[in-house]
Amino acid sequence: MPRSAHAKHLIAVCGLAFMLAACSSTKEPEYVERPVAELYNTAQNLLDQKEYQKAAKAFDEVERQHPYSVWATKATLMSAYSYYQNNKYDDAISALDRFISLHPANADAAYAYYLKALSYYEQISDVRRDQQMTENAMQSLDDVIRRFPDSKYARDAKLKKDLTVDHMAGKEMSVGRYYQDRGDFLPAINRFKKVVSDYQTTTHVPEALSRLTECYLALGLTGEAQKTASVLGYNFPGSEWYKDLYDLVLDKKTADGADEGWWDATTGAISSLF
């Protein structure tokens, strides 16, 4: 074989050997079954060290190697907790759904539902963005409250639900303000009415009533403005929104030469508005 050809042959062989060595070095580690207690303790140690991603994978390995062990049930929940601690909410929710589906009567089911609700709740975005996550959080919090009403998780879920409802009302107010600022009063009215009718216990209701009155006045619907302003005065007489609206309406009615006494009509309640 000519020397040049021989050299090319050696280079090709060496290159092939290098490729094979590289491939062998990237192979997945060989599967080795380990005792379930050893696997679980390893995962727990990683969790204690706040190595959450590694802990989650280690707990998953418990379930994979010993799916019928009593340890596997606990490992599924602990995997979800580890993912949650690592802010891997989608992975946490997936693990929790699997736990709930397989073990609905488990003693830790209440906690599983609660952790799922938290995984949605902690992803609630700014009110100016899409609120699908807020709706998911609301539904999951309701699940906790409905299924486990006497649990400690239900008590906290109720508090978080109130905040979630307030957040959803805030979204409606944000959109309503946008329409009102543009002079699109009818869609603005629809948003503000939704706040008053669907989110009566939130902090946004006085502003919604005030802005409803403003929109009605802008459209020349004096009767509707009177009705809404009266409800605001009856239910929230000390609010800043009432005081500001009173000045606005008083100025307008005086300029129009109309009777100012309609403001004192304080009958009715929010539920009778619509």
PDB file of C-alpha atoms in Angstrom:
ATOM      1  CA  MET A   1       0.000   0.000   0.000  1.00  0.00           C
ATOM      2  CA  PRO A   2       1.516   3.403  -0.933  1.00  0.00           C
ATOM      3  CA  ARG A   3       2.624   5.498   2.052  1.00  0.00           C
ATOM      4  CA  SER A   4       0.088   8.229   1.390  1.00  0.00           C
ATOM      5  CA  ALA A   5      -2.738   5.732   1.136  1.00  0.00           C
ATOM      6  CA  HIS A   6      -1.578   4.019   4.313  1.00  0.00           C
ATOM      7  CA  ALA A   7      -1.617   7.344   6.147  1.00  0.00           C
ATOM      8  CA  LYS A   8      -5.137   8.060   4.977  1.00  0.00           C
ATOM      9  CA  HIS A   9      -6.223   4.613   6.152  1.00  0.00           C
ATOM     10  CA  LEU A  10      -4.771   5.211   9.632  1.00  0.00           C
ATOM     11  CA  ILE A  11      -6.471   8.595   9.879  1.00  0.00           C
ATOM     12  CA  ALA A  12      -9.813   7.059   8.929  1.00  0.00           C
ATOM     13  CA  VAL A  13      -9.405   4.246  11.471  1.00  0.00           C
ATOM     14  CA  CYS A  14      -8.384   6.660  14.214  1.00  0.00           C
ATOM     15  CA  GLY A  15     -11.299   8.915  13.369  1.00  0.00           C
ATOM     16  CA  LEU A  16     -13.733   6.018  13.595  1.00  0.00           C
ATOM     17  CA  ALA A  17     -12.237   4.946  16.912  1.00  0.00           C
ATOM     18  CA  PHE A  18     -12.578   8.494  18.235  1.00  0.00           C
ATOM     19  CA  MET A  19     -16.237   8.643  17.191  1.00  0.00           C
ATOM     20  CA  LEU A  20     -16.970   5.310  18.848  1.00  0.00           C
ATOM     21  CA  ALA A  21     -15.263   6.460  22.039  1.00  0.00           C
ATOM     22  CA  ALA A  22     -17.233   9.692  22.013  1.00  0.00           C
ATOM     23  CA  CYS A  23     -20.517   7.831  21.515  1.00  0.00           C
ATOM     24  CA  SER A  24     -19.728   5.422  24.304  1.00  0.00           C
ATOM     25  CA  SER A  25     -18.930   8.308  26.657  1.00  0.00           C
ATOM     26  CA  THR A  26     -22.385   9.878  26.094  1.00  0.00           C
ATOM     27  CA  LYS A  27     -24.370   6.709  26.703  1.00  0.00           C
ATOM     28  CA  GLU A  28     -26.982   6.737  29.424  1.00  0.00           C
ATOM     29  CA  PRO A  29     -25.704   5.213  32.655  1.00  0.00           C
ATOM     30  CA  GLU A  30     -26.550   1.565  32.952  1.00  0.00           C
ATOM     31  CA  TYR A  31     -29.779   0.899  34.794  1.00  0.00           C
ATOM     32  CA  VAL A  32     -29.101  -0.483  38.251  1.00  0.00           C
ATOM     33  CA  GLU A  33     -31.982  -1.408  40.490  1.00  0.00           C
ATOM     34  CA  ARG A  34     -31.478  -0.224  44.051  1.00  0.00           C
ATOM     35  CA  PRO A  35     -33.370  -0.994  47.252  1.00  0.00           C
ATOM     36  CA  VAL A  36     -36.413   1.240  47.645  1.00  0.00           C
ATOM     37  CA  ALA A  37     -35.373   2.558  51.054  1.00  0.00           C
ATOM     38  CA  GLU A  38     -31.983   3.531  49.708  1.00  0.00           C
ATOM     39  CA  LEU A  39     -33.534   5.378  46.762  1.00  0.00           C
ATOM     40  CA  TYR A  40     -36.033   7.198  48.929  1.00  0.00           C
ATOM     41  CA  ASN A  41     -33.423   8.238  51.513  1.00  0.00           C
ATOM     42  CA  THR A  42     -31.180   9.554  48.751  1.00  0.00           C
ATOM     43  CA  ALA A  43     -34.043  11.644  47.400  1.00  0.00           C
ATOM     44  CA  GLN A  44     -34.924  12.928  50.862  1.00  0.00           C
ATOM     45  CA  ASN A  45     -31.306  13.928  51.509  1.00  0.00           C
ATOM     46  CA  LEU A  46     -31.245  15.887  48.255  1.00  0.00           C
ATOM     47  CA  LEU A  47     -34.453  17.615  49.262  1.00  0.00           C
ATOM     48  CA  ASP A  48     -33.020  18.507  52.669  1.00  0.00           C
ATOM     49  CA  GLN A  49     -30.017  20.005  50.876  1.00  0.00           C
ATOM     50  CA  LYS A  50     -32.421  22.066  48.715  1.00  0.00           C
ATOM     51  CA  GLU A  51     -31.256  20.299  45.575  1.00  0.00           C
ATOM     52  CA  TYR A  52     -34.838  20.381  44.392  1.00  0.00           C
ATOM     53  CA  GLN A  53     -34.431  19.342  40.772  1.00  0.00           C
ATOM     54  CA  LYS A  54     -32.189  16.406  41.689  1.00  0.00           C
ATOM     55  CA  ALA A  55     -34.551  15.470  44.508  1.00  0.00           C
ATOM     56  CA  ALA A  56     -37.529  15.432  42.156  1.00  0.00           C
ATOM     57  CA  LYS A  57     -35.728  13.131  39.748  1.00  0.00           C
ATOM     58  CA  ALA A  58     -34.656  10.873  42.618  1.00  0.00           C
ATOM     59  CA  PHE A  59     -38.217  10.597  43.910  1.00  0.00           C
ATOM     60  CA  ASP A  60     -39.358   9.832  40.368  1.00  0.00           C
ATOM     61  CA  GLU A  61     -36.822   7.004  40.330  1.00  0.00           C
ATOM     62  CA  VAL A  62     -38.421   5.499  43.434  1.00  0.00           C
ATOM     63  CA  GLU A  63     -41.738   5.314  41.603  1.00  0.00           C
ATOM     64  CA  ARG A  64     -40.111   4.021  38.422  1.00  0.00           C
ATOM     65  CA  GLN A  65     -38.141   1.207  40.052  1.00  0.00           C
ATOM     66  CA  HIS A  66     -40.676   0.225  42.692  1.00  0.00           C
ATOM     67  CA  PRO A  67     -44.127   1.263  41.385  1.00  0.00           C
ATOM     68  CA  TYR A  68     -46.043  -1.109  43.673  1.00  0.00           C
ATOM     69  CA  SER A  69     -44.181  -0.224  46.832  1.00  0.00           C
ATOM     70  CA  VAL A  70     -45.835   1.803  49.576  1.00  0.00           C
ATOM     71  CA  TRP A  71     -42.860   4.140  49.167  1.00  0.00           C
ATOM     72  CA  ALA A  72     -43.892   4.921  45.594  1.00  0.00           C
ATOM     73  CA  THR A  73     -47.088   6.661  46.684  1.00  0.00           C
ATOM     74  CA  LYS A  74     -45.227   8.987  49.026  1.00  0.00           C
ATOM     75  CA  ALA A  75     -42.475   9.495  46.451  1.00  0.00           C
ATOM     76  CA  THR A  76     -44.980  10.769  43.884  1.00  0.00           C
ATOM     77  CA  LEU A  77     -46.161  13.451  46.282  1.00  0.00           C
ATOM     78  CA  MET A  78     -42.629  14.344  47.342  1.00  0.00           C
ATOM     79  CA  SER A  79     -41.578  14.634  43.714  1.00  0.00           C
ATOM     80  CA  ALA A  80     -44.394  17.116  43.161  1.00  0.00           C
ATOM     81  CA  TYR A  81     -43.301  19.066  46.234  1.00  0.00           C
ATOM     82  CA  SER A  82     -39.716  19.170  44.981  1.00  0.00           C
ATOM     83  CA  TYR A  83     -40.820  20.455  41.581  1.00  0.00           C
ATOM     84  CA  TYR A  84     -42.990  23.059  43.306  1.00  0.00           C
ATOM     85  CA  GLN A  85     -40.072  24.237  45.440  1.00  0.00           C
ATOM     86  CA  ASN A  86     -38.001  24.581  42.277  1.00  0.00           C
ATOM     87  CA  ASN A  87     -40.760  26.663  40.638  1.00  0.00           C
ATOM     88  CA  LYS A  88     -41.334  23.931  38.067  1.00  0.00           C
ATOM     89  CA  TYR A  89     -45.070  24.342  38.389  1.00  0.00           C
ATOM     90  CA  ASP A  90     -46.125  22.391  35.299  1.00  0.00           C
ATOM     91  CA  ASP A  91     -44.131  19.357  36.448  1.00  0.00           C
ATOM     92  CA  ALA A  92     -45.553  19.718  39.953  1.00  0.00           C
ATOM     93  CA  ILE A  93     -49.144  19.880  38.662  1.00  0.00           C
ATOM     94  CA  SER A  94     -48.568  16.849  36.443  1.00  0.00           C
ATOM     95  CA  ALA A  95     -47.240  14.813  39.377  1.00  0.00           C
ATOM     96  CA  LEU A  96     -50.094  15.967  41.611  1.00  0.00           C
ATOM     97  CA  ASP A  97     -52.718  15.055  39.028  1.00  0.00           C
ATOM     98  CA  ARG A  98     -51.167  11.584  38.849  1.00  0.00           C
ATOM     99  CA  PHE A  99     -51.189  11.266  42.634  1.00  0.00           C
ATOM    100  CA  ILE A 100     -54.819  12.412  42.894  1.00  0.00           C
ATOM    101  CA  SER A 101     -55.902  10.083  40.099  1.00  0.00           C
ATOM    102  CA  LEU A 102     -54.172   7.035  41.566  1.00  0.00           C
ATOM    103  CA  HIS A 103     -54.772   7.718  45.270  1.00  0.00           C
ATOM    104  CA  PRO A 104     -57.973   9.789  45.680  1.00  0.00           C
ATOM    105  CA  ALA A 105     -58.646   8.421  49.174  1.00  0.00           C
ATOM    106  CA  ASN A 106     -55.077   8.777  50.447  1.00  0.00           C
ATOM    107  CA  ALA A 107     -54.578  10.587  53.748  1.00  0.00           C
ATOM    108  CA  ASP A 108     -52.468  13.183  51.904  1.00  0.00           C
ATOM    109  CA  ALA A 109     -55.081  13.878  49.218  1.00  0.00           C
ATOM    110  CA  ALA A 110     -56.089  17.183  50.833  1.00  0.00           C
ATOM    111  CA  TYR A 111     -52.498  18.348  50.735  1.00  0.00           C
ATOM    112  CA  ALA A 112     -52.151  17.254  47.098  1.00  0.00           C
ATOM    113  CA  TYR A 113     -55.170  19.351  46.094  1.00  0.00           C
ATOM    114  CA  TYR A 114     -53.837  22.270  48.123  1.00  0.00           C
ATOM    115  CA  LEU A 115     -50.351  22.068  46.580  1.00  0.00           C
ATOM    116  CA  LYS A 116     -51.914  21.980  43.121  1.00  0.00           C
ATOM    117  CA  ALA A 117     -53.874  25.131  43.955  1.00  0.00           C
ATOM    118  CA  LEU A 118     -50.688  26.820  45.168  1.00  0.00           C
ATOM    119  CA  SER A 119     -48.922  25.858  41.947  1.00  0.00           C
ATOM    120  CA  TYR A 120     -51.532  27.792  40.002  1.00  0.00           C
ATOM    121  CA  TYR A 121     -51.901  30.589  42.556  1.00  0.00           C
ATOM    122  CA  GLU A 122     -48.202  31.459  42.517  1.00  0.00           C
ATOM    123  CA  GLN A 123     -48.332  31.896  38.744  1.00  0.00           C
ATOM    124  CA  ILE A 124     -51.032  34.555  38.772  1.00  0.00           C
ATOM    125  CA  SER A 125     -49.781  37.284  36.492  1.00  0.00           C
ATOM    126  CA  ASP A 126     -50.265  41.013  36.319  1.00  0.00           C
ATOM    127  CA  VAL A 127     -53.904  42.089  35.882  1.00  0.00           C
ATOM    128  CA  ARG A 128     -53.074  43.478  32.443  1.00  0.00           C
ATOM    129  CA  ARG A 129     -52.261  40.015  31.101  1.00  0.00           C
ATOM    130  CA  ASP A 130     -54.350  36.938  30.300  1.00  0.00           C
ATOM    131  CA  GLN A 131     -56.062  35.569  33.383  1.00  0.00           C
ATOM    132  CA  GLN A 132     -56.298  31.861  32.536  1.00  0.00           C
ATOM    133  CA  MET A 133     -53.910  31.048  35.375  1.00  0.00           C
ATOM    134  CA  THR A 134     -56.093  33.058  37.756  1.00  0.00           C
ATOM    135  CA  GLU A 135     -59.135  31.049  36.707  1.00  0.00           C
ATOM    136  CA  ASN A 136     -57.209  27.785  37.175  1.00  0.00           C
ATOM    137  CA  ALA A 137     -56.182  28.929  40.645  1.00  0.00           C
ATOM    138  CA  MET A 138     -59.772  29.803  41.497  1.00  0.00           C
ATOM    139  CA  GLN A 139     -61.052  26.403  40.414  1.00  0.00           C
ATOM    140  CA  SER A 140     -58.321  24.551  42.312  1.00  0.00           C
ATOM    141  CA  LEU A 141     -58.870  26.587  45.471  1.00  0.00           C
ATOM    142  CA  ASP A 142     -62.587  25.824  45.210  1.00  0.00           C
ATOM    143  CA  ASP A 143     -61.720  22.109  44.992  1.00  0.00           C
ATOM    144  CA  VAL A 144     -59.842  22.322  48.286  1.00  0.00           C
ATOM    145  CA  ILE A 145     -62.646  24.231  50.010  1.00  0.00           C
ATOM    146  CA  ARG A 146     -65.389  21.953  48.701  1.00  0.00           C
ATOM    147  CA  ARG A 147     -63.684  18.600  49.202  1.00  0.00           C
ATOM    148  CA  PHE A 148     -61.934  19.282  52.519  1.00  0.00           C
ATOM    149  CA  PRO A 149     -63.983  22.018  54.242  1.00  0.00           C
ATOM    150  CA  ASP A 150     -62.739  21.226  57.757  1.00  0.00           C
ATOM    151  CA  SER A 151     -59.042  20.997  56.911  1.00  0.00           C
ATOM    152  CA  LYS A 152     -56.382  23.584  57.654  1.00  0.00           C
ATOM    153  CA  TYR A 153     -55.807  23.790  53.916  1.00  0.00           C
ATOM    154  CA  ALA A 154     -59.388  24.941  53.345  1.00  0.00           C
ATOM    155  CA  ARG A 155     -58.925  27.874  55.689  1.00  0.00           C
ATOM    156  CA  ASP A 156     -55.899  29.121  53.798  1.00  0.00           C
ATOM    157  CA  ALA A 157     -57.569  28.371  50.461  1.00  0.00           C
ATOM    158  CA  LYS A 158     -60.455  30.675  51.406  1.00  0.00           C
ATOM    159  CA  LEU A 159     -58.050  33.530  52.106  1.00  0.00           C
ATOM    160  CA  LYS A 160     -56.254  32.987  48.824  1.00  0.00           C
ATOM    161  CA  LYS A 161     -59.555  32.713  46.966  1.00  0.00           C
ATOM    162  CA  ASP A 162     -60.557  36.157  48.232  1.00  0.00           C
ATOM    163  CA  LEU A 163     -57.301  37.556  46.853  1.00  0.00           C
ATOM    164  CA  THR A 164     -57.838  35.701  43.593  1.00  0.00           C
ATOM    165  CA  VAL A 165     -61.366  37.078  43.219  1.00  0.00           C
ATOM    166  CA  ASP A 166     -60.036  40.572  43.873  1.00  0.00           C
ATOM    167  CA  HIS A 167     -57.409  39.982  41.205  1.00  0.00           C
ATOM    168  CA  MET A 168     -60.030  38.936  38.659  1.00  0.00           C
ATOM    169  CA  ALA A 169     -62.084  42.010  39.474  1.00  0.00           C
ATOM    170  CA  GLY A 170     -58.954  44.087  38.986  1.00  0.00           C
ATOM    171  CA  LYS A 171     -58.598  42.646  35.502  1.00  0.00           C
ATOM    172  CA  GLU A 172     -62.148  43.691  34.615  1.00  0.00           C
ATOM    173  CA  MET A 173     -61.486  47.174  35.987  1.00  0.00           C
ATOM    174  CA  SER A 174     -58.292  47.490  33.965  1.00  0.00           C
ATOM    175  CA  VAL A 175     -60.109  46.660  30.731  1.00  0.00           C
ATOM    176  CA  GLY A 176     -63.042  48.906  31.655  1.00  0.00           C
ATOM    177  CA  ARG A 177     -60.739  51.876  32.297  1.00  0.00           C
ATOM    178  CA  TYR A 178     -59.087  51.288  28.936  1.00  0.00           C
ATOM    179  CA  TYR A 179     -62.425  51.477  27.128  1.00  0.00           C
ATOM    180  CA  GLN A 180     -63.577  54.465  29.145  1.00  0.00           C
ATOM    181  CA  ASP A 181     -60.377  56.406  28.408  1.00  0.00           C
ATOM    182  CA  ARG A 182     -60.953  55.754  24.693  1.00  0.00           C
ATOM    183  CA  GLY A 183     -64.533  56.956  24.882  1.00  0.00           C
ATOM    184  CA  ASP A 184     -65.931  53.461  24.219  1.00  0.00           C
ATOM    185  CA  PHE A 185     -68.503  53.739  26.959  1.00  0.00           C
ATOM    186  CA  LEU A 186     -70.724  50.731  26.203  1.00  0.00           C
ATOM    187  CA  PRO A 187     -67.963  48.073  26.524  1.00  0.00           C
ATOM    188  CA  ALA A 188     -66.650  49.981  29.553  1.00  0.00           C
ATOM    189  CA  ILE A 189     -70.098  49.802  31.145  1.00  0.00           C
ATOM    190  CA  ASN A 190     -70.226  46.043  30.566  1.00  0.00           C
ATOM    191  CA  ARG A 191     -66.916  45.570  32.371  1.00  0.00           C
ATOM    192  CA  PHE A 192     -67.861  47.760  35.323  1.00  0.00           C
ATOM    193  CA  LYS A 193     -71.261  46.075  35.635  1.00  0.00           C
ATOM    194  CA  LYS A 194     -69.539  42.696  35.762  1.00  0.00           C
ATOM    195  CA  VAL A 195     -67.429  43.859  38.695  1.00  0.00           C
ATOM    196  CA  VAL A 196     -70.515  45.070  40.576  1.00  0.00           C
ATOM    197  CA  SER A 197     -72.593  41.964  39.867  1.00  0.00           C
ATOM    198  CA  ASP A 198     -69.962  39.196  40.021  1.00  0.00           C
ATOM    199  CA  TYR A 199     -67.378  40.555  42.470  1.00  0.00           C
ATOM    200  CA  GLN A 200     -69.480  42.323  45.083  1.00  0.00           C
ATOM    201  CA  THR A 201     -67.141  41.550  47.982  1.00  0.00           C
ATOM    202  CA  THR A 202     -64.014  43.046  46.389  1.00  0.00           C
ATOM    203  CA  THR A 203     -62.345  46.385  46.948  1.00  0.00           C
ATOM    204  CA  HIS A 204     -63.064  47.440  43.366  1.00  0.00           C
ATOM    205  CA  VAL A 205     -66.833  47.897  43.674  1.00  0.00           C
ATOM    206  CA  PRO A 206     -66.873  51.587  44.756  1.00  0.00           C
ATOM    207  CA  GLU A 207     -64.691  52.572  41.792  1.00  0.00           C
ATOM    208  CA  ALA A 208     -66.796  50.451  39.441  1.00  0.00           C
ATOM    209  CA  LEU A 209     -69.994  52.211  40.591  1.00  0.00           C
ATOM    210  CA  SER A 210     -68.352  55.601  40.242  1.00  0.00           C
ATOM    211  CA  ARG A 211     -67.094  54.871  36.732  1.00  0.00           C
ATOM    212  CA  LEU A 212     -70.454  53.414  35.747  1.00  0.00           C
ATOM    213  CA  THR A 213     -72.078  56.691  36.718  1.00  0.00           C
ATOM    214  CA  GLU A 214     -69.504  58.636  34.714  1.00  0.00           C
ATOM    215  CA  CYS A 215     -70.124  56.469  31.639  1.00  0.00           C
ATOM    216  CA  TYR A 216     -73.894  56.847  31.929  1.00  0.00           C
ATOM    217  CA  LEU A 217     -73.549  60.621  32.210  1.00  0.00           C
ATOM    218  CA  ALA A 218     -71.257  60.680  29.172  1.00  0.00           C
ATOM    219  CA  LEU A 219     -73.983  58.876  27.196  1.00  0.00           C
ATOM    220  CA  GLY A 220     -76.720  61.158  28.529  1.00  0.00           C
ATOM    221  CA  LEU A 221     -78.376  58.360  30.505  1.00  0.00           C
ATOM    222  CA  THR A 222     -79.212  60.492  33.520  1.00  0.00           C
ATOM    223  CA  GLY A 223     -81.672  58.024  35.013  1.00  0.00           C
ATOM    224  CA  GLU A 224     -79.138  55.187  35.013  1.00  0.00           C
ATOM    225  CA  ALA A 225     -76.504  57.542  36.421  1.00  0.00           C
ATOM    226  CA  GLN A 226     -78.889  58.519  39.225  1.00  0.00           C
ATOM    227  CA  LYS A 227     -79.612  54.913  40.053  1.00  0.00           C
ATOM    228  CA  THR A 228     -75.949  53.898  40.165  1.00  0.00           C
ATOM    229  CA  ALA A 229     -74.808  56.959  42.089  1.00  0.00           C
ATOM    230  CA  SER A 230     -77.495  56.360  44.699  1.00  0.00           C
ATOM    231  CA  VAL A 231     -76.267  52.800  45.239  1.00  0.00           C
ATOM    232  CA  LEU A 232     -72.722  54.096  45.629  1.00  0.00           C
ATOM    233  CA  GLY A 233     -73.848  56.652  48.209  1.00  0.00           C
ATOM    234  CA  TYR A 234     -75.962  54.105  50.074  1.00  0.00           C
ATOM    235  CA  ASN A 235     -73.308  51.388  50.290  1.00  0.00           C
ATOM    236  CA  PHE A 236     -70.071  53.384  50.365  1.00  0.00           C
ATOM    237  CA  PRO A 237     -70.889  56.842  51.723  1.00  0.00           C
ATOM    238  CA  GLY A 238     -67.406  57.426  53.122  1.00  0.00           C
ATOM    239  CA  SER A 239     -65.396  56.374  50.094  1.00  0.00           C
ATOM    240  CA  GLU A 240     -63.250  58.741  48.057  1.00  0.00           C
ATOM    241  CA  TRP A 241     -65.058  57.566  44.949  1.00  0.00           C
ATOM    242  CA  TYR A 242     -68.364  58.758  46.392  1.00  0.00           C
ATOM    243  CA  LYS A 243     -66.975  62.163  47.300  1.00  0.00           C
ATOM    244  CA  ASP A 244     -65.378  62.700  43.894  1.00  0.00           C
ATOM    245  CA  LEU A 245     -68.486  61.564  42.073  1.00  0.00           C
ATOM    246  CA  TYR A 246     -70.720  63.783  44.184  1.00  0.00           C
ATOM    247  CA  ASP A 247     -68.731  66.840  43.119  1.00  0.00           C
ATOM    248  CA  LEU A 248     -68.824  65.747  39.477  1.00  0.00           C
ATOM    249  CA  VAL A 249     -72.554  65.105  39.402  1.00  0.00           C
ATOM    250  CA  LEU A 250     -73.396  68.198  41.432  1.00  0.00           C
ATOM    251  CA  ASP A 251     -71.477  70.382  38.995  1.00  0.00           C
ATOM    252  CA  LYS A 252     -73.198  68.800  36.000  1.00  0.00           C
ATOM    253  CA  LYS A 253     -76.719  68.960  37.433  1.00  0.00           C
ATOM    254  CA  THR A 254     -76.237  72.579  38.514  1.00  0.00           C
ATOM    255  CA  ALA A 255     -74.926  73.485  35.058  1.00  0.00           C
ATOM    256  CA  ASP A 256     -77.958  71.797  33.484  1.00  0.00           C
ATOM    257  CA  GLY A 257     -80.328  73.632  35.828  1.00  0.00           C
ATOM    258  CA  ALA A 258     -81.824  70.364  37.079  1.00  0.00           C
ATOM    259  CA  ASP A 259     -83.043  69.430  40.517  1.00  0.00           C
ATOM    260  CA  GLU A 260     -80.155  68.302  42.713  1.00  0.00           C
ATOM    261  CA  GLY A 261     -82.349  66.394  45.125  1.00  0.00           C
ATOM    262  CA  TRP A 262     -82.127  63.106  43.197  1.00  0.00           C
ATOM    263  CA  TRP A 263     -78.754  62.430  44.813  1.00  0.00           C
ATOM    264  CA  ASP A 264     -80.482  61.838  48.144  1.00  0.00           C
ATOM    265  CA  ALA A 265     -82.410  58.829  46.815  1.00  0.00           C
ATOM    266  CA  THR A 266     -80.506  56.266  48.849  1.00  0.00           C
ATOM    267  CA  THR A 267     -82.840  53.303  48.499  1.00  0.00           C
ATOM    268  CA  GLY A 268     -81.755  50.057  46.941  1.00  0.00           C
ATOM    269  CA  ALA A 269     -78.718  47.836  47.134  1.00  0.00           C
ATOM    270  CA  ILE A 270     -76.100  46.545  44.766  1.00  0.00           C
ATOM    271  CA  SER A 271     -78.024  43.363  43.995  1.00  0.00           C
ATOM    272  CA  SER A 272     -81.001  45.382  42.716  1.00  0.00           C
ATOM    273  CA  LEU A 273     -79.003  47.384  40.194  1.00  0.00           C
ATOM    274  CA  PHE A 274     -79.158  44.956  37.289  1.00  0.00           C
TER     275      PHE A 274
END
